Coordinates of C-alpha atoms in Angstrom, one line a residue:
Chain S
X1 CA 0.0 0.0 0.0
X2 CA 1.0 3.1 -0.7
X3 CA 1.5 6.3 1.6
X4 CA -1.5 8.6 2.1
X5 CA 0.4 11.8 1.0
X6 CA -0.4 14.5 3.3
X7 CA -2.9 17.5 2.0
X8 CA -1.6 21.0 1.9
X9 CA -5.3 22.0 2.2
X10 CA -8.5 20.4 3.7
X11 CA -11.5 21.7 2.4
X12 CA -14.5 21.2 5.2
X13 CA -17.4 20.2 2.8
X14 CA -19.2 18.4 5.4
X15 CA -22.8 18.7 5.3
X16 CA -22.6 20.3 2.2
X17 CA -24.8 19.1 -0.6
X18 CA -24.0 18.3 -4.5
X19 CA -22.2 20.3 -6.5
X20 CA -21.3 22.5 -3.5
X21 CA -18.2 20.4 -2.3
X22 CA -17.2 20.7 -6.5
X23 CA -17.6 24.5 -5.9
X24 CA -15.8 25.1 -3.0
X25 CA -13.0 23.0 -4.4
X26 CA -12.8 24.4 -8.0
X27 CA -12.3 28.0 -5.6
X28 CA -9.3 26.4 -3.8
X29 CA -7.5 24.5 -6.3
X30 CA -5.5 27.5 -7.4
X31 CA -4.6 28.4 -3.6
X32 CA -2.0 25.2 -3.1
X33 CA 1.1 24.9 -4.9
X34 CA 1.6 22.8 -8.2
X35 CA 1.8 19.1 -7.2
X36 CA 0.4 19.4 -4.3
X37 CA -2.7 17.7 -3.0
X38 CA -6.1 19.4 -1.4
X39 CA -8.4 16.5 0.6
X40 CA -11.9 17.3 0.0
X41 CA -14.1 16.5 3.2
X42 CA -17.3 15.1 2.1
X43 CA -20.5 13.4 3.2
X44 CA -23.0 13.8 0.4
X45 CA -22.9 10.4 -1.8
X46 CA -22.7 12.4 -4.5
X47 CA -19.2 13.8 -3.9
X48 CA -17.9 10.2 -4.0
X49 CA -18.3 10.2 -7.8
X50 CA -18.5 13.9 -8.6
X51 CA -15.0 14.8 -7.3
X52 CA -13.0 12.3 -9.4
X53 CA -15.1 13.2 -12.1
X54 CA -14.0 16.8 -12.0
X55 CA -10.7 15.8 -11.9
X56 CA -10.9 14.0 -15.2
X57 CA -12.9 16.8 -16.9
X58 CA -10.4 19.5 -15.3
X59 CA -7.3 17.3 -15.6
X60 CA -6.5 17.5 -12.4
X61 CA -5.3 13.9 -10.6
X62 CA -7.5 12.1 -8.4
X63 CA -5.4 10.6 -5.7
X64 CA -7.9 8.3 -3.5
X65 CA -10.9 8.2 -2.0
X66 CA -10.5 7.6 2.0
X67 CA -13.3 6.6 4.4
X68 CA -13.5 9.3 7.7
X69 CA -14.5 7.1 10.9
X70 CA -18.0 9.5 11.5
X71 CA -18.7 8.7 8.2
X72 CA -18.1 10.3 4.8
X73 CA -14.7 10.8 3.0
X74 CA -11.4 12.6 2.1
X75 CA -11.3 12.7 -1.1
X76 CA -7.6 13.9 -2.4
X77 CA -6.9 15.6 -5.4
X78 CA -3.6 16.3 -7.1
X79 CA -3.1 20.1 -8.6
X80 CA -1.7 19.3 -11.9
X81 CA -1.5 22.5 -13.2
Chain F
X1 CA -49.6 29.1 -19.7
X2 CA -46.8 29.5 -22.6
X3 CA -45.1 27.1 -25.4
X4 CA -43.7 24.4 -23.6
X5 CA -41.9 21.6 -25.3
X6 CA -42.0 18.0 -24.2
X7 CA -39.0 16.8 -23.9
X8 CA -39.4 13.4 -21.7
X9 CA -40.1 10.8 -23.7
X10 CA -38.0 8.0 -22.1
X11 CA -40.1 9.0 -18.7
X12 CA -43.4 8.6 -21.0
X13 CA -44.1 9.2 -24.3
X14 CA -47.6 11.4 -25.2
X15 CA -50.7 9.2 -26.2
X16 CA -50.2 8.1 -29.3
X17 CA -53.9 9.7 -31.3
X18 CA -54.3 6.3 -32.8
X19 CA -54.1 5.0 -29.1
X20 CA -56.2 7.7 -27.6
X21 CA -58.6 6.3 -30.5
X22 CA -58.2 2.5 -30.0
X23 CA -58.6 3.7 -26.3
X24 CA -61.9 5.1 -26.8
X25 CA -63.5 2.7 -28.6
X26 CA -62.4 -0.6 -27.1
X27 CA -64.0 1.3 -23.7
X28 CA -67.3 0.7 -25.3
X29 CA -66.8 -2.6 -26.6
X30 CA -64.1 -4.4 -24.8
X31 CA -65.2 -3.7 -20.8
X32 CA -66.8 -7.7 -20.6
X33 CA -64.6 -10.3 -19.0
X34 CA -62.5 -12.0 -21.5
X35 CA -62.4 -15.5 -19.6
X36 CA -65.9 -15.7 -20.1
X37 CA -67.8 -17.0 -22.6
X38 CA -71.3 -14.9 -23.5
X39 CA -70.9 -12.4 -26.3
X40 CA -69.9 -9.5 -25.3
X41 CA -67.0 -11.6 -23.4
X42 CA -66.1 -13.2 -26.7
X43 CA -66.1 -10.0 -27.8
X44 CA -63.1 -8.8 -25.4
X45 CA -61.5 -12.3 -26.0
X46 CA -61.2 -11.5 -29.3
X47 CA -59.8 -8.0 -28.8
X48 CA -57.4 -9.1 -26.3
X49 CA -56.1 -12.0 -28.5
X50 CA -56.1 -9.6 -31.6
X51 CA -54.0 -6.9 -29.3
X52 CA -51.3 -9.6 -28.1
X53 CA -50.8 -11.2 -31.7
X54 CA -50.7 -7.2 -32.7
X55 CA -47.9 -7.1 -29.8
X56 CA -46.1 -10.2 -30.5
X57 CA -45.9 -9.4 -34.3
X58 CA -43.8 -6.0 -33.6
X59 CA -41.8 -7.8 -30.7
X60 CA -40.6 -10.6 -32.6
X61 CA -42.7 -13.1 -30.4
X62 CA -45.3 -15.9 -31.0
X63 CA -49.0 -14.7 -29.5
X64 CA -48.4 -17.3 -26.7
X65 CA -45.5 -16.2 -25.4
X66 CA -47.1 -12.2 -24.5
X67 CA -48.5 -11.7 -21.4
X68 CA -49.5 -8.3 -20.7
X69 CA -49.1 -6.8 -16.9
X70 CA -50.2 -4.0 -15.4
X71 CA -46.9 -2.3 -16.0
X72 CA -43.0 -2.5 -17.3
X73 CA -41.9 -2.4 -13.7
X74 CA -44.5 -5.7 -12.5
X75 CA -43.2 -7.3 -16.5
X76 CA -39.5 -6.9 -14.9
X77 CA -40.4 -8.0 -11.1
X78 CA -42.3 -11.2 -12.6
X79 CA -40.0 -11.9 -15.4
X80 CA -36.9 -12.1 -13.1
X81 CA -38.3 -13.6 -10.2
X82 CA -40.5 -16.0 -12.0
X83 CA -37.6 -17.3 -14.6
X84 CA -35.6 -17.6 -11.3
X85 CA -38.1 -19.2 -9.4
X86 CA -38.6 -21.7 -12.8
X87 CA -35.0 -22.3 -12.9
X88 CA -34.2 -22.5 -9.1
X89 CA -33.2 -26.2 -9.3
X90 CA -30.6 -24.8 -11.9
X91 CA -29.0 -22.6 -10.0
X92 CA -30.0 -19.3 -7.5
X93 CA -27.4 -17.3 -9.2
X94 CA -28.4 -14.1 -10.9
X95 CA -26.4 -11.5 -12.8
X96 CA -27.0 -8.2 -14.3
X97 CA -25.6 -5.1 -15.7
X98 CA -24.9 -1.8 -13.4
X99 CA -27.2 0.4 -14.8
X100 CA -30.5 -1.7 -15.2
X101 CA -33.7 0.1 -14.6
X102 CA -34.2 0.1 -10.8
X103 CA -37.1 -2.7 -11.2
X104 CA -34.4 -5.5 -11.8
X105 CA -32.1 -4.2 -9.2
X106 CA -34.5 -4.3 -7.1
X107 CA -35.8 -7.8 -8.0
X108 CA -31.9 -8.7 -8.1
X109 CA -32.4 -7.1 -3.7
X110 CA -35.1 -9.8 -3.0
X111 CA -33.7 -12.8 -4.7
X112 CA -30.6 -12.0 -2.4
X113 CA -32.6 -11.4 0.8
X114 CA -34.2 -14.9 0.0
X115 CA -31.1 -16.6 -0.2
X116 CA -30.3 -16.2 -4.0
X117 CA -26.9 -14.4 -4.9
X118 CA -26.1 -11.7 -7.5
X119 CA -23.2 -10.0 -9.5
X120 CA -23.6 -6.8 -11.0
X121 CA -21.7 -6.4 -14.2
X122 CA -20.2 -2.5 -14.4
X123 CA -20.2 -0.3 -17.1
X124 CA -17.5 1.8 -18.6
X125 CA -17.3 5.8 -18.8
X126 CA -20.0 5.7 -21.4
X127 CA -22.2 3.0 -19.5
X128 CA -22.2 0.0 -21.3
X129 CA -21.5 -3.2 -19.9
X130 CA -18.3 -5.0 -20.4
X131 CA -19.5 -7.8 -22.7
X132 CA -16.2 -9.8 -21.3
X133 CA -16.6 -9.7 -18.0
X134 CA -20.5 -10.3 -18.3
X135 CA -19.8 -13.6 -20.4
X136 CA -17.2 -14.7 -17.7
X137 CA -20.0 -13.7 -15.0
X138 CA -22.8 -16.3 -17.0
X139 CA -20.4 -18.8 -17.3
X140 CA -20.9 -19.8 -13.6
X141 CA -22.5 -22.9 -13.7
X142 CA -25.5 -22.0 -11.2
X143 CA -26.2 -19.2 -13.0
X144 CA -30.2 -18.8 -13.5
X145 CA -31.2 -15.7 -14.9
X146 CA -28.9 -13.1 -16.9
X147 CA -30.3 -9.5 -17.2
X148 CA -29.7 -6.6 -19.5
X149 CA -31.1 -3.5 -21.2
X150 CA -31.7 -3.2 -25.1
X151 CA -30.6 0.8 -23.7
X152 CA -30.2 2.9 -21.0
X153 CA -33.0 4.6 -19.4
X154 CA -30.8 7.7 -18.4
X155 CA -28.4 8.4 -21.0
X156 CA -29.2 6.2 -24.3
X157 CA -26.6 4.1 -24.4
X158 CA -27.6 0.9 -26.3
X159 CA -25.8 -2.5 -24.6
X160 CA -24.5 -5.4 -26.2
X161 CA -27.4 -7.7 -26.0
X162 CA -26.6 -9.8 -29.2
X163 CA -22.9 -10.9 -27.3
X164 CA -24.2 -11.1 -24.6
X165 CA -27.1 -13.2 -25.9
X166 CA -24.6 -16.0 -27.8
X167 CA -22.9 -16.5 -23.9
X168 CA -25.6 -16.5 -22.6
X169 CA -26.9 -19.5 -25.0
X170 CA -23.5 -20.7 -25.1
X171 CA -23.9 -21.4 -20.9
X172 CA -27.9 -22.6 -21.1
X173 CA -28.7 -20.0 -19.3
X174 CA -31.8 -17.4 -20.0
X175 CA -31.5 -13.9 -21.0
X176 CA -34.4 -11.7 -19.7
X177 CA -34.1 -8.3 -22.1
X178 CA -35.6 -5.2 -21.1
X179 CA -36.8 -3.4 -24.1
X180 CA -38.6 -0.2 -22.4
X181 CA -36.3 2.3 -23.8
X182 CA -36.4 0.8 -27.5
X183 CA -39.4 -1.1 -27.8
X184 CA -41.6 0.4 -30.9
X185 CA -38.4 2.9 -31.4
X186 CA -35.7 0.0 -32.6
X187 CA -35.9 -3.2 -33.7
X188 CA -36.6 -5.6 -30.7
X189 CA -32.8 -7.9 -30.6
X190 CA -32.9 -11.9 -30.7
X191 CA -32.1 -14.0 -28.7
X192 CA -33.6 -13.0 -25.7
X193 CA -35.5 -15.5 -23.1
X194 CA -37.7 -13.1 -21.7
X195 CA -38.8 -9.9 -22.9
X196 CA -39.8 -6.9 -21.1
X197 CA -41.6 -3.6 -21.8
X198 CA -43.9 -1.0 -21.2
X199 CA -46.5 0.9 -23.2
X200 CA -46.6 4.3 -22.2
X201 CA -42.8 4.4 -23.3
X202 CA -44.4 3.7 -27.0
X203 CA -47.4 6.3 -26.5
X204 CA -49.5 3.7 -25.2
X205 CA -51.2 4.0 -22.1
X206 CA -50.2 3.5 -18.5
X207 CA -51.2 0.5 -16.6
X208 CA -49.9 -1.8 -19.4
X209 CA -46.6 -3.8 -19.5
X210 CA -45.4 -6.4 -21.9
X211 CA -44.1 -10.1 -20.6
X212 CA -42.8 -12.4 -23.4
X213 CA -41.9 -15.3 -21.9
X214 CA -39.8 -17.5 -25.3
X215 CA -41.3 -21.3 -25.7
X216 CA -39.1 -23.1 -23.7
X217 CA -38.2 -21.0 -21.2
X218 CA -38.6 -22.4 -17.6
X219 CA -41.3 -20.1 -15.9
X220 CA -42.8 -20.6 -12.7
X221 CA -44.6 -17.2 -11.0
X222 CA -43.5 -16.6 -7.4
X223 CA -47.2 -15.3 -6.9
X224 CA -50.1 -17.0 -5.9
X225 CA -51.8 -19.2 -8.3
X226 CA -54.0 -17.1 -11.1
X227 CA -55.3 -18.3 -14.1
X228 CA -54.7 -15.5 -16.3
X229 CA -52.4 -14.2 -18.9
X230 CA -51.1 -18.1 -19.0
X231 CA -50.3 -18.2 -15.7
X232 CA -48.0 -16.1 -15.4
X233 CA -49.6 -12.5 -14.5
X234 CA -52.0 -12.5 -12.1
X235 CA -55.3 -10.2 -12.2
X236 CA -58.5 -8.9 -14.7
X237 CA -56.5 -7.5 -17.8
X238 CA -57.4 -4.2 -19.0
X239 CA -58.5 -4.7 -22.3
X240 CA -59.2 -1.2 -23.8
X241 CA -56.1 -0.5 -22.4
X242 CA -54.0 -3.4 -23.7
X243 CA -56.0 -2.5 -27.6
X244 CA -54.6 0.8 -27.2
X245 CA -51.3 0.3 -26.5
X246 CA -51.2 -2.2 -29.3
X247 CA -52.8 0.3 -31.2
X248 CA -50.0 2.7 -30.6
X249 CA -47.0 0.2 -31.4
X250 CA -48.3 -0.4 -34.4
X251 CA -48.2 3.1 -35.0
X252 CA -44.9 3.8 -33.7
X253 CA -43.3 1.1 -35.1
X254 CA -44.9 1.9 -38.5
X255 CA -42.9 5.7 -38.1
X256 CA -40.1 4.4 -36.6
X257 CA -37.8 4.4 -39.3
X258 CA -38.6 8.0 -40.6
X259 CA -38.6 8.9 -36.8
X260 CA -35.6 7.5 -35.5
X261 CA -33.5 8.6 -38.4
X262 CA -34.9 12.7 -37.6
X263 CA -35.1 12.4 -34.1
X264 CA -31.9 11.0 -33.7
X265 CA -30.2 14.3 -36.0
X266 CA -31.5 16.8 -33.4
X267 CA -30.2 14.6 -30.7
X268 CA -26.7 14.6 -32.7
X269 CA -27.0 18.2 -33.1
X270 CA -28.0 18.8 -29.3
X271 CA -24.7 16.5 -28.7
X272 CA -22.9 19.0 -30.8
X273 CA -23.7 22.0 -29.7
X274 CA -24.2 22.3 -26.1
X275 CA -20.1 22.2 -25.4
X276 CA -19.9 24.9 -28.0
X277 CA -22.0 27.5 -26.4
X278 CA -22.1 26.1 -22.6
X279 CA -18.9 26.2 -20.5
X280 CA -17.9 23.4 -18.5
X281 CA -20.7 20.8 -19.3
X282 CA -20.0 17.2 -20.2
X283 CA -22.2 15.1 -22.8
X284 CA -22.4 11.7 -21.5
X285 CA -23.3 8.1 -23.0
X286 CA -22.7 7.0 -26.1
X287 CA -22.2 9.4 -29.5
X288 CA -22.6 6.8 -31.7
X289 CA -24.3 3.5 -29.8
X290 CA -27.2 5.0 -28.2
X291 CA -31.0 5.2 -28.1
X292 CA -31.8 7.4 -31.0
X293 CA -34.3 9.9 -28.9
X294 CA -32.3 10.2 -25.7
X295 CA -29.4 12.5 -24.7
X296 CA -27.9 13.5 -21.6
X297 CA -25.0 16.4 -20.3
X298 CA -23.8 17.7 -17.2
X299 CA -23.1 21.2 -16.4
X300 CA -20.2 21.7 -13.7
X301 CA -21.4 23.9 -10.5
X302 CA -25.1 23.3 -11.7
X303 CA -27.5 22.3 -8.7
X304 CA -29.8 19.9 -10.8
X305 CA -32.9 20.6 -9.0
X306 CA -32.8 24.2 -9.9
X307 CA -31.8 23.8 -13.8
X308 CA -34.5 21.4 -14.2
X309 CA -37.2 24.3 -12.8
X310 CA -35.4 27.3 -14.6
X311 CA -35.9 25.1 -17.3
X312 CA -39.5 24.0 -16.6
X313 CA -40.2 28.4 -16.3
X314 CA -38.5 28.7 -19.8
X315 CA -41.2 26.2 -21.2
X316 CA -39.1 22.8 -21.4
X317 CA -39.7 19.5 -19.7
X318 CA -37.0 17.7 -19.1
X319 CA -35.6 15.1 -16.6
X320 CA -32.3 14.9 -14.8
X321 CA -30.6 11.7 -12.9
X322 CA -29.0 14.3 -9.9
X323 CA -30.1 13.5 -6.5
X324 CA -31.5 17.1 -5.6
X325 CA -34.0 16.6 -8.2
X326 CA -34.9 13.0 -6.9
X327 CA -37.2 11.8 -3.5
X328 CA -33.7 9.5 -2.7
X329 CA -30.5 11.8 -1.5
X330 CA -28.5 8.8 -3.6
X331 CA -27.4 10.3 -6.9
X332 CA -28.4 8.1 -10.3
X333 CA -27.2 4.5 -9.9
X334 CA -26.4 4.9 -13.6
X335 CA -24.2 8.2 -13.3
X336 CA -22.5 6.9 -10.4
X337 CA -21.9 3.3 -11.9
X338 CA -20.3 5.3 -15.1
X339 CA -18.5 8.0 -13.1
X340 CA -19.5 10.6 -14.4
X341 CA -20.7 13.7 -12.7
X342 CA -23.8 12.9 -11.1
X343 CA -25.1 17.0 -10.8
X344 CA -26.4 19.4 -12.6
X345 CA -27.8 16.6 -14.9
X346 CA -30.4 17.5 -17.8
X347 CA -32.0 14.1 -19.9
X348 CA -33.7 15.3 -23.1
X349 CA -35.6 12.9 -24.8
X350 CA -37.3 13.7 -27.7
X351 CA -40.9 12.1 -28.2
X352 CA -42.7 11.6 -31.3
X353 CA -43.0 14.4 -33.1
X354 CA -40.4 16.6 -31.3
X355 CA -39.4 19.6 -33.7
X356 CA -36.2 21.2 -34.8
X357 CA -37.9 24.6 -33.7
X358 CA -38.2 23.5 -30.6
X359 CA -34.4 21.8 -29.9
X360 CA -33.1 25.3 -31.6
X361 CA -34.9 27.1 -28.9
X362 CA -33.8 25.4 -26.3
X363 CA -30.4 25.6 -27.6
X364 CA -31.0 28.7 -27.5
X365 CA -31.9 29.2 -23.9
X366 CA -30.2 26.7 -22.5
X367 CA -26.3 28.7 -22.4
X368 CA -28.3 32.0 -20.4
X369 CA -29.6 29.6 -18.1
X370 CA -26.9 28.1 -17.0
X371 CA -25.1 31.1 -16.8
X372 CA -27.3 32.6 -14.4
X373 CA -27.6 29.7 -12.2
X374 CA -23.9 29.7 -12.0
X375 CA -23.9 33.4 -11.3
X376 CA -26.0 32.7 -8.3
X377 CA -23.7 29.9 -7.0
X378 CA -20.8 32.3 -7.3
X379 CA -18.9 30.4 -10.2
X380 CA -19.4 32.6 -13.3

């Protein structure tokens, strides 16, 4: 297994519904440096697919999709450019 | 109230007028109980049997194998459960494709809960099954039942029912075919086992659903015993209703060349141009491979919910698979078993009919809507 790579920025997205936690992220993306990875905090179902389907239509890199212990994800996205 | 434009067709499709005619008529004549045997019974017999040869004709079916239920979900639940329940000495297995119409998942449920077991065949980004891995799923030896879709319900894209179909006969094992989307649109594939579909999706009316159960197939309903519709659906059919939805397939099916052939150039066009002149929007299912009425996009940032009613105040009805927009707070099965985005989803789906006036005026609304919405959300 690989090493979870540690996020230069966590965006709470918690109790946010579809395509809020998208939003919030498409804001942020340009606020970390090149290469480096954002963890999207998530709840809504929804998020599961819709972030890693942003990052292919955005060509950004979708890193892995990591269950949070009171349920929901982090959901970590590479900056590619 | 304004012009609005119809644009749900793979929800329901308008009465056909031959239908609405059929309707009307067979109302007067064809209210008597057809398992009777005074005249005016005889006289529903006969417009019952007339109606299912009608049926069978266009579906590529003999007369006995058409049973008519009381709607293309009941057609699914029976078909599945009762082929499984024929077949149960054979094997409790069942597989199926991921984005099936929520009827056979939800048979697929029940068979688990009663002991049966399941595998769901995915899709890939355009959401049709992998014909490999569903052949290497039927080849299972306790296999009972496969299930697939002539097309997708959600975003058109037609599945590959005639490989599928020569595993499946390759491995004895039946093929139940669910031909809501396509039935009276495209010609009805072979080799199927059991056939499912529903009327109102060919202009018929509600309440009717087809069941072709192919000569040979071990069938056995999971239901209480009932004479009618050979055993296999239970209940009084509804006979004006069954002569009008016969009515309206022969109608459709009649047009459907001509049809297809136009409706499926605004869909191309639709495919065309909404990238050009919306930002950030995604056309999903297949270009090429689809349902020729049905088409489906994504706009980034877009709550669903509130496209489909900007929409529905510019004079358009139109569906969407987002979650907002549903009762569940699950997105679309189907979206999320493609991976695609799952909001701000529109599904147009031209009936009958549809015009080029009215696809170039939603094109050209469409761009100013989503712009506005997006405005709103802070993103434009």
């Amino acid at each position: 297994m690989t090493e979870v790579i540690q996020p230069s920025l966590t965006i709470d997205a918690l109790g946010k519904k579809c395509p809020i936690p998208i939003i919030m992220l498409a804001e942020q993306i340009n606020y970390v440096p090149l290469n480096a990875v954002i963890a999207v905090l998530a709840d809504d179902p929804a998020a599961f697919t819709d972030v890693p389907a942003w990052c292919r239509l955005k060509s950004h890199r979708h890193v892995g999709s990591y269950e949070l212990p009171q349920g929901g994800w982090s959901i970590h996205v590479r900056r590619n450019y | 109230m304004g012009l609005v434009a119809y644009f749900d067709a793979a929800s329901t499709e308008p009465l056909h007028p031959q239908a609405r005619e059929a309707l009307l008529a067979a109302i007067d004549v064809g209210w008597a109980d057809p398992a009777r045997l005074y005249g005016q019974a005889r006289r529903a017999h006969l417009l019952l049997e007339q109606a299912r040869t009608e049926v069978a004709e266009a579906l590529g079916a003999r007369p006995d194998e058409v049973s008519f239920t009381s709607s293309g979900t009941q057609a699914v639940h029976l078909g599945v459960l009762g082929t499984l329940h024929g077949r149960r000495r054979a094997g409790r297995h069942l597989v199926t494709g991921a984005v099936e119409h929520s009827s056979v998942l939800h048979a697929a449920s029940l068979h688990e809960r009663g002991g049966g077991t399941v595998e769901i065949v995915g899709v890939d980004l355009r959401g049709r099954v992998d014909p490999a891995a569903f052949k290497a799923a039927v080849s299972r030896p306790d296999t009972g039942l496969a299930c697939l879709q002539t097309a997708n319900h959600e975003v058109g894209t037609l599945q590959p029912v005639d490989e599928v179909a020569a595993a499946c006969r390759e491995h004895g094992v039946p093929l139940l075919v669910d031909a809501a989307q396509t039935a009276g649109r495209l010609p009805i594939p072979q080799g199927w086992s059991v056939l499912t579909a529903s009327a109102h999706k060919w202009g018929g009316p509600a309440g009717v659903g087809v069941l072709a159960v192919r000569k040979g197939t071990r069938f056995r309903s999971f239901l209480p015993e009932d004479e009618r519709e050979r055993r296999r659906v239970p209940g009084f059919e509804n006979v004006p209703a069954i002569v009008a939805a016969a009515a309206a397939l022969r109608a459709m099916t009649a047009e459907a060349a001509r049809e297809r052939s136009r409706l499926s150039a605004l869909v191309d066009k639709i495919r065309r141009t909404v990238p050009e002149i919306v930002p950030d929007v995604e056309v999903i299912g297949d270009p090429v491979e689809r349902a020729p009425h049905i088409v489906t996009f994504s706009c980034l940032y877009v709550d669903g919910e509130v496209l489909l009613t900007e929409l529905d105040k510019a004079g358009f009805a139109v569906s969407s698979g987002s979650s907002c927009t549903a009762s569940t707070l699950r997105p679309s099965h189907v979206l999320e078993a493609m991976g695609v985005l799952t909001h701000g989803n529109v599904r147009v789906s031209l009936p009958r009919g549809a015009s080029a006036a009215e696809v170039d005026r939603f094109l050209a609304v469409l761009p100013d809507v989503v712009h506005r919405i997006r405005q709103d959300a802070g993103v434009a």
